[in-house]
Amino acid sequence: MDGFHRSRHDRLCLFALFISLQCAPVLAVTQPAPALDKTTFINQLLDQMTPEEKIGQLRQRFASSAMPEPEVLQSIAAGKTGAMFGMAPRPVIRALQDAAVKQSRLKIPLFFGYDVIHGHRTIFPINLALASSWDMDAIAVSGRIAAKEASADGLDMTFAPMVDISRDPRWGRISEGFGEDTYLVSRIAGVMTKAFQGEAPSAPGSIMACVKHFALYGAVEGGRDYNSTDMSPVRMYQDYLPPYRAAIDAGAGSMMVALTTVNGVPATANDWLLQDLLRKDWGFKGLTLSDHGAVAELIEHGVARDGRQAAKAAIKAGIDMSMSDTFYGQELPGLLLSGEVSRQEIDNAVRQVLVAKYDMGLFADPYRRIGSANDDPIDSHAESRLHRAQAREVARKTLVLLKNSNDTLPLKKQGTIALVGPLAKNPVDILGSWHASGQPSQSVTVYDGLASALHNKATLLYARGANIIEDKTSIDKLADGNVEIDPRPATQMLEQALDVARQADVVVAVLGESRGMTHEAASRTNLSLPGRQSELLAALKATGKPLVLVLMNGRPLSIGKEHDLADAVLETWFSGTEGGNAIADVLLGDYNPSGKLPITFPRSVGQIPTYYNHLNTGRPLTPGASAIYTSQYFDLPHSPLYPFGYGLSYTDFSLSDITLSTQRLSADNTLEASIKVKNTGTRDGETVVQLYIQDVSASISRPVKELKDFQKIMLKAGEERTLHFTVDEHDLKFYNSRLQYAAEPGEFNLQIGLDSQNVKQQRFEWQ
Ligand code: NOJ
């Protein structure tokens, strides 16, 4: 047999078993063998596996972009590796898969995972930005395209969605999540999971979602990455756990376990978390994956003396697969032999890996996403592989107008515009952290976007003005310290910026953070604009020209001073490959902004946490009453800089009072809350109408309000529409001190507003 026919023969052998199982109805005509279901197929496979082969399936190794080292291929061929992660070109992935499928004894395919967090080749806005759209269709588009592009590159799984609730902007990873609110994040968790997985993780253009980081990673103390999490059970169940559950309910095939501790026990060794809660209470049937090297980190956490104890603790707790593994491979064989880890425990974990592979369609065709060498793209970065139109459309929806005095925006397409700032012409940072396979050479900067929109209509001047940050000691501590530094003296850059500002009719300053500043291991103690950017803004203001601040950042910033200086402020987050076009669309009025903040902006880092759905306390600060002996900081106003749900438009909206269909809700009926929304301005525009509920008196203290529903609507100039929201018992339920989930009779406030603070209110009763 020649090589081609031999490999084909090998593959046919592997498929013979699978096809007899999966395609039985088709083959039944010629093959009367009864159809075997997934469980039987996997049980049969498990029966054939040696202990070493089983343990091999529990290990995930890093795939670099270079052709694999012989050692890696040998490990796969020997059945000692079950999956790979990282981004490698298709020929590399194919070589790795060949080693598994053509050389290993049982020919069990590998799967390939990667951090496809907000787009793969086409980079969409960061997740905090996607949440700002409050637009589930737009979010679904971003996830679907990411899955399509990732699967076309041979990837089977994304380590997303990241659904960790975080209320602490010091935490760099807040940019990766969808904000502070349980309801909004849970909705998005479901949408993203379904978008990645499509009809099924095996469907064309689909990949498996790996929800992360289970659990409570976003609540690390002090916002310091990898720090401990300690939380009351009520808060955990009520606020932090629901998004993970929502992703599971949407069918997520796998779950990544947090690197951190949950009330003293590292999640990686936490059998309560992984078994009692995840498997037994929630019925999760998918694969649990440790985070990168987390099994080994159990030693640093101080719950394992050595690798042997670490591997034992993790497998017993319920970690099926170990990412970047050392100790599963090294220690599980001995632990199995000594009986400290049972065959049953190993089999349970292996079964989950095999189920995930089955569900990803890999037994049916290990090359379903890798394709054949003939079909490999000649240029994997080819423009034709991007989805620019969709990226621009989505990005426009994520921009949040925070201030617009004197109708400074939109800008006129005439005269002279001075574009200033270290992020204005920066193709790297606009992609945000976790930019997967996105190429800076393909990103549209704000400069590019404005230049193409203004072509022949207005003059665009540019000056950098300042660096994002100059403190080398800080940059050196970043995992992604790729910060472009202009070596010119600060005064020279500033002078140049002032020079262009003086020549212009309006100044647009694009300021913020580098993408690496809101990333893993990138926590800040300070939430102001870094470097000399604030000084730059103040100097630009002193020219007397109308001043627009365009923010590019991955976390809420304390920019009270800058808010006062600027005439208009537009939050653009990191808006991805088409960010510059989307930002130009909004700045020039070709698109009317409708984004709303998914997270509160504090006035100062000392105010944290500032989440809107806090408890009232026994001594709340009451507007109009004395502040003495109330719960407040005396040196700052009590309110946040910008509240949750806030965002302006180029038009105005008004809300009528709320009408309730009934004042008494019970288990047998529903309540309809109606409100008229009117576009009172002169432009068509979208807004997000938000419904909040407060349980006025209950067995435990309940938040001052909680988001329960919202509708994003488009109204033509002058148009009025009546919106109806349905409220039922489910919206009133909460976890009481015994963790029973129930609604308690009593009074409730129902609020509707265009942000979380400025609301209309009605009261009803539940009995
Ligand atoms: C560590 C991060 O915590 C996790 O989110 C990511 O998926 C893995 N590294 C793999 O890159």
mmCIF file of N, CA and C in Angstrom, residues 43-137:
data_model
loop_
_atom_site.group_PDB
_atom_site.id
_atom_site.type_symbol
_atom_site.label_atom_id
_atom_site.label_comp_id
_atom_site.label_asym_id
_atom_site.label_seq_id
_atom_site.Cartn_x
_atom_site.Cartn_y
_atom_site.Cartn_z
ATOM 1 N N ASN A 43 -18.269 3.987 25.520
ATOM 2 C CA ASN A 43 -17.948 2.867 26.415
ATOM 3 C C ASN A 43 -17.078 1.838 25.713
ATOM 4 N N GLN A 44 -17.388 1.581 24.451
ATOM 5 C CA GLN A 44 -16.596 0.594 23.703
ATOM 6 C C GLN A 44 -15.155 1.079 23.526
ATOM 7 N N LEU A 45 -15.051 2.369 23.279
ATOM 8 C CA LEU A 45 -13.714 2.938 23.104
ATOM 9 C C LEU A 45 -12.939 2.867 24.428
ATOM 10 N N LEU A 46 -13.620 3.255 25.492
ATOM 11 C CA LEU A 46 -12.984 3.224 26.822
ATOM 12 C C LEU A 46 -12.485 1.823 27.154
ATOM 13 N N ASP A 47 -13.282 0.832 26.788
ATOM 14 C CA ASP A 47 -12.906 -0.559 27.078
ATOM 15 C C ASP A 47 -11.613 -0.952 26.397
ATOM 16 N N GLN A 48 -11.342 -0.303 25.274
ATOM 17 C CA GLN A 48 -10.121 -0.667 24.537
ATOM 18 C C GLN A 48 -8.889 0.075 25.026
ATOM 19 N N MET A 49 -9.080 1.072 25.872
ATOM 20 C CA MET A 49 -7.963 1.958 26.215
ATOM 21 C C MET A 49 -7.132 1.418 27.366
ATOM 22 N N THR A 50 -5.814 1.578 27.238
ATOM 23 C CA THR A 50 -4.932 1.245 28.360
ATOM 24 C C THR A 50 -4.991 2.408 29.364
ATOM 25 N N PRO A 51 -4.556 2.196 30.592
ATOM 26 C CA PRO A 51 -4.534 3.301 31.560
ATOM 27 C C PRO A 51 -3.729 4.476 31.039
ATOM 28 N N GLU A 52 -2.595 4.205 30.363
ATOM 29 C CA GLU A 52 -1.771 5.300 29.836
ATOM 30 C C GLU A 52 -2.534 6.095 28.782
ATOM 31 N N GLU A 53 -3.241 5.381 27.933
ATOM 32 C CA GLU A 53 -4.007 6.083 26.894
ATOM 33 C C GLU A 53 -5.120 6.923 27.519
ATOM 34 N N LYS A 54 -5.714 6.398 28.560
ATOM 35 C CA LYS A 54 -6.769 7.175 29.226
ATOM 36 C C LYS A 54 -6.183 8.455 29.810
ATOM 37 N N ILE A 55 -5.086 8.314 30.507
ATOM 38 C CA ILE A 55 -4.478 9.494 31.138
ATOM 39 C C ILE A 55 -4.020 10.492 30.077
ATOM 40 N N GLY A 56 -3.553 9.971 28.971
ATOM 41 C CA GLY A 56 -3.160 10.853 27.867
ATOM 42 C C GLY A 56 -4.305 11.745 27.409
ATOM 43 N N GLN A 57 -5.509 11.198 27.414
ATOM 44 C CA GLN A 57 -6.672 11.996 26.989
ATOM 45 C C GLN A 57 -6.945 13.161 27.926
ATOM 46 N N LEU A 58 -6.409 13.126 29.116
ATOM 47 C CA LEU A 58 -6.708 14.167 30.109
ATOM 48 C C LEU A 58 -5.723 15.320 30.053
ATOM 49 N N ARG A 59 -4.848 15.303 29.050
ATOM 50 C CA ARG A 59 -3.782 16.306 29.002
ATOM 51 C C ARG A 59 -3.940 17.212 27.789
ATOM 52 N N GLN A 60 -3.831 18.498 28.035
ATOM 53 C CA GLN A 60 -3.851 19.458 26.935
ATOM 54 C C GLN A 60 -2.515 20.178 26.906
ATOM 55 N N ARG A 61 -1.934 20.242 25.721
ATOM 56 C CA ARG A 61 -0.608 20.862 25.588
ATOM 57 C C ARG A 61 -0.672 22.068 24.668
ATOM 58 N N PHE A 62 0.338 22.902 24.784
ATOM 59 C CA PHE A 62 0.389 24.133 24.007
ATOM 60 C C PHE A 62 0.892 23.840 22.591
ATOM 61 N N ALA A 63 0.203 24.409 21.616
ATOM 62 C CA ALA A 63 0.651 24.280 20.227
ATOM 63 C C ALA A 63 1.242 25.609 19.784
ATOM 64 N N SER A 64 2.486 25.601 19.408
ATOM 65 C CA SER A 64 3.064 26.854 18.923
ATOM 66 C C SER A 64 2.812 26.944 17.419
ATOM 67 N N SER A 65 3.159 28.088 16.853
ATOM 68 C CA SER A 65 2.851 28.244 15.437
ATOM 69 C C SER A 65 3.876 27.545 14.543
ATOM 70 N N ALA A 66 4.983 27.117 15.145
ATOM 71 C CA ALA A 66 5.997 26.413 14.339
ATOM 72 C C ALA A 66 5.607 24.946 14.160
ATOM 73 N N MET A 67 6.195 24.320 13.169
ATOM 74 C CA MET A 67 5.954 22.889 12.978
ATOM 75 C C MET A 67 6.333 22.148 14.262
ATOM 76 N N PRO A 68 5.492 21.202 14.701
ATOM 77 C CA PRO A 68 5.722 20.603 16.030
ATOM 78 C C PRO A 68 7.060 19.874 16.145
ATOM 79 N N GLU A 69 7.625 19.969 17.334
ATOM 80 C CA GLU A 69 8.858 19.246 17.660
ATOM 81 C C GLU A 69 8.559 17.740 17.617
ATOM 82 N N PRO A 70 9.586 16.932 17.302
ATOM 83 C CA PRO A 70 9.362 15.475 17.284
ATOM 84 C C PRO A 70 8.804 14.956 18.607
ATOM 85 N N GLU A 71 9.252 15.565 19.696
ATOM 86 C CA GLU A 71 8.784 15.084 21.018
ATOM 87 C C GLU A 71 7.270 15.222 21.148
ATOM 88 N N VAL A 72 6.732 16.332 20.613
ATOM 89 C CA VAL A 72 5.286 16.562 20.715
ATOM 90 C C VAL A 72 4.548 15.521 19.875
ATOM 91 N N LEU A 73 5.040 15.309 18.660
ATOM 92 C CA LEU A 73 4.392 14.337 17.784
ATOM 93 C C LEU A 73 4.464 12.934 18.375
ATOM 94 N N GLN A 74 5.607 12.638 18.969
ATOM 95 C CA GLN A 74 5.753 11.298 19.573
ATOM 96 C C GLN A 74 4.773 11.112 20.726
ATOM 97 N N SER A 75 4.637 12.190 21.527
ATOM 98 C CA SER A 75 3.724 12.107 22.667
ATOM 99 C C SER A 75 2.291 11.862 22.186
ATOM 100 N N ILE A 76 1.925 12.532 21.102
ATOM 101 C CA ILE A 76 0.569 12.347 20.560
ATOM 102 C C ILE A 76 0.434 10.928 19.992
ATOM 103 N N ALA A 77 1.447 10.529 19.218
ATOM 104 C CA ALA A 77 1.386 9.197 18.598
ATOM 105 C C ALA A 77 1.354 8.098 19.662
ATOM 106 N N ALA A 78 1.957 8.383 20.806
ATOM 107 C CA ALA A 78 1.956 7.387 21.887
ATOM 108 C C ALA A 78 0.678 7.454 22.717
ATOM 109 N N GLY A 79 -0.247 8.322 22.313
ATOM 110 C CA GLY A 79 -1.522 8.424 23.039
ATOM 111 C C GLY A 79 -1.379 9.168 24.353
ATOM 112 N N LYS A 80 -0.386 10.050 24.442
ATOM 113 C CA LYS A 80 -0.154 10.721 25.722
ATOM 114 C C LYS A 80 -0.631 12.176 25.729
ATOM 115 N N THR A 81 -1.343 12.573 24.719
ATOM 116 C CA THR A 81 -1.877 13.934 24.662
ATOM 117 C C THR A 81 -3.285 13.871 24.093
ATOM 118 N N GLY A 82 -4.209 14.569 24.744
ATOM 119 C CA GLY A 82 -5.602 14.493 24.304
ATOM 120 C C GLY A 82 -6.059 15.707 23.527
ATOM 121 N N ALA A 83 -5.396 16.843 23.739
ATOM 122 C CA ALA A 83 -5.840 18.069 23.076
ATOM 123 C C ALA A 83 -4.689 19.057 23.066
ATOM 124 N N MET A 84 -4.845 20.078 22.205
ATOM 125 C CA MET A 84 -3.830 21.136 22.109
ATOM 126 C C MET A 84 -4.535 22.466 22.290
ATOM 127 N N PHE A 85 -3.774 23.483 22.659
ATOM 128 C CA PHE A 85 -4.337 24.829 22.677
ATOM 129 C C PHE A 85 -3.299 25.820 22.181
ATOM 130 N N GLY A 86 -3.814 26.967 21.733
ATOM 131 C CA GLY A 86 -2.935 27.966 21.136
ATOM 132 C C GLY A 86 -3.288 28.066 19.665
ATOM 133 N N MET A 87 -2.696 29.056 19.005
ATOM 134 C CA MET A 87 -3.032 29.240 17.595
ATOM 135 C C MET A 87 -1.881 28.790 16.722
ATOM 136 N N ALA A 88 -2.172 27.878 15.841
ATOM 137 C CA ALA A 88 -1.166 27.400 14.901
ATOM 138 C C ALA A 88 -1.807 27.397 13.516
ATOM 139 N N PRO A 89 -1.004 27.565 12.489
ATOM 140 C CA PRO A 89 -1.572 27.498 11.136
ATOM 141 C C PRO A 89 -2.116 26.099 10.822
ATOM 142 N N ARG A 90 -2.978 26.032 9.846
ATOM 143 C CA ARG A 90 -3.618 24.755 9.534
ATOM 144 C C ARG A 90 -2.632 23.628 9.251
ATOM 145 N N PRO A 91 -1.531 23.859 8.530
ATOM 146 C CA PRO A 91 -0.600 22.740 8.301
ATOM 147 C C PRO A 91 -0.028 22.186 9.619
ATOM 148 N N VAL A 92 0.176 23.068 10.590
ATOM 149 C CA VAL A 92 0.701 22.601 11.880
ATOM 150 C C VAL A 92 -0.372 21.785 12.605
ATOM 151 N N ILE A 93 -1.588 22.315 12.597
ATOM 152 C CA ILE A 93 -2.685 21.586 13.245
ATOM 153 C C ILE A 93 -2.876 20.233 12.570
ATOM 154 N N ARG A 94 -2.755 20.242 11.249
ATOM 155 C CA ARG A 94 -2.933 18.980 10.516
ATOM 156 C C ARG A 94 -1.858 17.974 10.895
ATOM 157 N N ALA A 95 -0.630 18.459 11.021
ATOM 158 C CA ALA A 95 0.463 17.541 11.391
ATOM 159 C C ALA A 95 0.208 16.937 12.774
ATOM 160 N N LEU A 96 -0.294 17.766 13.671
ATOM 161 C CA LEU A 96 -0.588 17.258 15.021
ATOM 162 C C LEU A 96 -1.732 16.238 14.968
ATOM 163 N N GLN A 97 -2.754 16.582 14.201
ATOM 164 C CA GLN A 97 -3.890 15.661 14.098
ATOM 165 C C GLN A 97 -3.473 14.367 13.398
ATOM 166 N N ASP A 98 -2.605 14.479 12.419
ATOM 167 C CA ASP A 98 -2.107 13.267 11.743
ATOM 168 C C ASP A 98 -1.452 12.328 12.754
ATOM 169 N N ALA A 99 -0.688 12.929 13.661
ATOM 170 C CA ALA A 99 -0.001 12.078 14.644
ATOM 171 C C ALA A 99 -1.011 11.316 15.485
ATOM 172 N N ALA A 100 -2.136 11.987 15.802
ATOM 173 C CA ALA A 100 -3.150 11.311 16.620
ATOM 174 C C ALA A 100 -3.924 10.288 15.806
ATOM 175 N N VAL A 101 -4.347 10.696 14.637
ATOM 176 C CA VAL A 101 -5.297 9.887 13.881
ATOM 177 C C VAL A 101 -4.619 8.817 13.029
ATOM 178 N N LYS A 102 -3.381 9.090 12.629
ATOM 179 C CA LYS A 102 -2.724 8.122 11.753
ATOM 180 C C LYS A 102 -1.684 7.297 12.481
ATOM 181 N N GLN A 103 -1.256 7.783 13.634
ATOM 182 C CA GLN A 103 -0.168 7.053 14.286
ATOM 183 C C GLN A 103 -0.510 6.467 15.646
ATOM 184 N N SER A 104 -1.453 7.038 16.348
ATOM 185 C CA SER A 104 -1.705 6.501 17.690
ATOM 186 C C SER A 104 -2.500 5.193 17.566
ATOM 187 N N ARG A 105 -2.395 4.355 18.560
ATOM 188 C CA ARG A 105 -2.992 3.024 18.472
ATOM 189 C C ARG A 105 -4.499 3.088 18.240
ATOM 190 N N LEU A 106 -5.175 3.927 19.020
ATOM 191 C CA LEU A 106 -6.632 3.959 18.892
ATOM 192 C C LEU A 106 -7.134 5.069 17.983
ATOM 193 N N LYS A 107 -6.212 5.878 17.487
ATOM 194 C CA LYS A 107 -6.552 6.917 16.501
ATOM 195 C C LYS A 107 -7.616 7.886 17.006
ATOM 196 N N ILE A 108 -7.546 8.174 18.273
ATOM 197 C CA ILE A 108 -8.518 9.134 18.836
ATOM 198 C C ILE A 108 -8.067 10.546 18.459
ATOM 199 N N PRO A 109 -8.932 11.305 17.821
ATOM 200 C CA PRO A 109 -8.505 12.641 17.369
ATOM 201 C C PRO A 109 -8.220 13.583 18.535
ATOM 202 N N LEU A 110 -7.343 14.553 18.260
ATOM 203 C CA LEU A 110 -7.129 15.652 19.197
ATOM 204 C C LEU A 110 -8.231 16.673 18.996
ATOM 205 N N PHE A 111 -8.431 17.551 19.998
ATOM 206 C CA PHE A 111 -9.162 18.782 19.676
ATOM 207 C C PHE A 111 -8.243 19.957 19.921
ATOM 208 N N PHE A 112 -8.582 21.074 19.270
ATOM 209 C CA PHE A 112 -7.737 22.273 19.318
ATOM 210 C C PHE A 112 -8.547 23.439 19.889
ATOM 211 N N GLY A 113 -8.033 24.002 20.970
ATOM 212 C CA GLY A 113 -8.732 25.118 21.617
ATOM 213 C C GLY A 113 -7.914 26.397 21.537
ATOM 214 N N TYR A 114 -8.598 27.524 21.596
ATOM 215 C CA TYR A 114 -7.895 28.807 21.511
ATOM 216 C C TYR A 114 -8.768 29.899 22.130
ATOM 217 N N ASP A 115 -8.120 30.984 22.502
ATOM 218 C CA ASP A 115 -8.856 32.108 23.083
ATOM 219 C C ASP A 115 -9.447 32.995 21.990
ATOM 220 N N VAL A 116 -10.587 32.573 21.500
ATOM 221 C CA VAL A 116 -11.312 33.389 20.518
ATOM 222 C C VAL A 116 -12.347 34.158 21.340
ATOM 223 N N ILE A 117 -11.952 35.318 21.787
ATOM 224 C CA ILE A 117 -12.713 35.990 22.845
ATOM 225 C C ILE A 117 -13.666 37.036 22.276
ATOM 226 N N HIS A 118 -13.191 37.804 21.307
ATOM 227 C CA HIS A 118 -14.083 38.797 20.659
ATOM 228 C C HIS A 118 -13.695 38.889 19.184
ATOM 229 N N GLY A 119 -13.874 37.759 18.523
ATOM 230 C CA GLY A 119 -13.505 37.679 17.116
ATOM 231 C C GLY A 119 -12.239 36.868 16.961
ATOM 232 N N HIS A 120 -12.068 36.368 15.735
ATOM 233 C CA HIS A 120 -10.882 35.542 15.508
ATOM 234 C C HIS A 120 -9.945 36.238 14.527
ATOM 235 N N ARG A 121 -10.305 36.316 13.270
ATOM 236 C CA ARG A 121 -9.493 37.102 12.321
ATOM 237 C C ARG A 121 -10.052 38.520 12.234
ATOM 238 N N THR A 122 -11.362 38.610 12.087
ATOM 239 C CA THR A 122 -12.004 39.922 12.204
ATOM 240 C C THR A 122 -12.179 40.164 13.697
ATOM 241 N N ILE A 123 -11.575 41.209 14.212
ATOM 242 C CA ILE A 123 -11.711 41.450 15.646
ATOM 243 C C ILE A 123 -12.890 42.386 15.889
ATOM 244 N N PHE A 124 -13.798 41.893 16.696
ATOM 245 C CA PHE A 124 -14.961 42.683 17.101
ATOM 246 C C PHE A 124 -14.591 43.470 18.353
ATOM 247 N N PRO A 125 -15.427 44.402 18.769
ATOM 248 C CA PRO A 125 -15.127 45.135 20.005
ATOM 249 C C PRO A 125 -14.958 44.169 21.181
ATOM 250 N N ILE A 126 -14.177 44.595 22.163
ATOM 251 C CA ILE A 126 -14.001 43.761 23.363
ATOM 252 C C ILE A 126 -15.362 43.487 23.999
ATOM 253 N N ASN A 127 -15.392 42.481 24.842
ATOM 254 C CA ASN A 127 -16.684 42.044 25.370
ATOM 255 C C ASN A 127 -17.398 43.111 26.196
ATOM 256 N N LEU A 128 -16.633 43.907 26.932
ATOM 257 C CA LEU A 128 -17.280 44.970 27.708
ATOM 258 C C LEU A 128 -17.993 45.929 26.750
ATOM 259 N N ALA A 129 -17.406 46.109 25.586
ATOM 260 C CA ALA A 129 -18.030 46.952 24.558
ATOM 261 C C ALA A 129 -19.258 46.256 23.978
ATOM 262 N N LEU A 130 -19.126 44.968 23.669
ATOM 263 C CA LEU A 130 -20.284 44.248 23.121
ATOM 264 C C LEU A 130 -21.468 44.364 24.064
ATOM 265 N N ALA A 131 -21.178 44.263 25.370
ATOM 266 C CA ALA A 131 -22.267 44.398 26.349
ATOM 267 C C ALA A 131 -22.876 45.791 26.299
ATOM 268 N N SER A 132 -22.072 46.796 25.941
ATOM 269 C CA SER A 132 -22.583 48.169 25.871
ATOM 270 C C SER A 132 -23.616 48.339 24.760
ATOM 271 N N SER A 133 -23.644 47.412 23.834
ATOM 272 C CA SER A 133 -24.639 47.517 22.755
ATOM 273 C C SER A 133 -26.026 47.132 23.257
ATOM 274 N N TRP A 134 -26.108 46.330 24.276
ATOM 275 C CA TRP A 134 -27.378 45.783 24.775
ATOM 276 C C TRP A 134 -28.167 45.214 23.588
ATOM 277 N N ASP A 135 -27.457 44.748 22.596
ATOM 278 C CA ASP A 135 -28.101 44.302 21.363
ATOM 279 C C ASP A 135 -27.737 42.841 21.148
ATOM 280 N N MET A 136 -28.667 41.972 21.481
ATOM 281 C CA MET A 136 -28.374 40.545 21.473
ATOM 282 C C MET A 136 -28.125 40.032 20.051
ATOM 283 N N ASP A 137 -28.769 40.644 19.072
ATOM 284 C CA ASP A 137 -28.536 40.195 17.691
ATOM 285 C C ASP A 137 -27.112 40.543 17.252
#
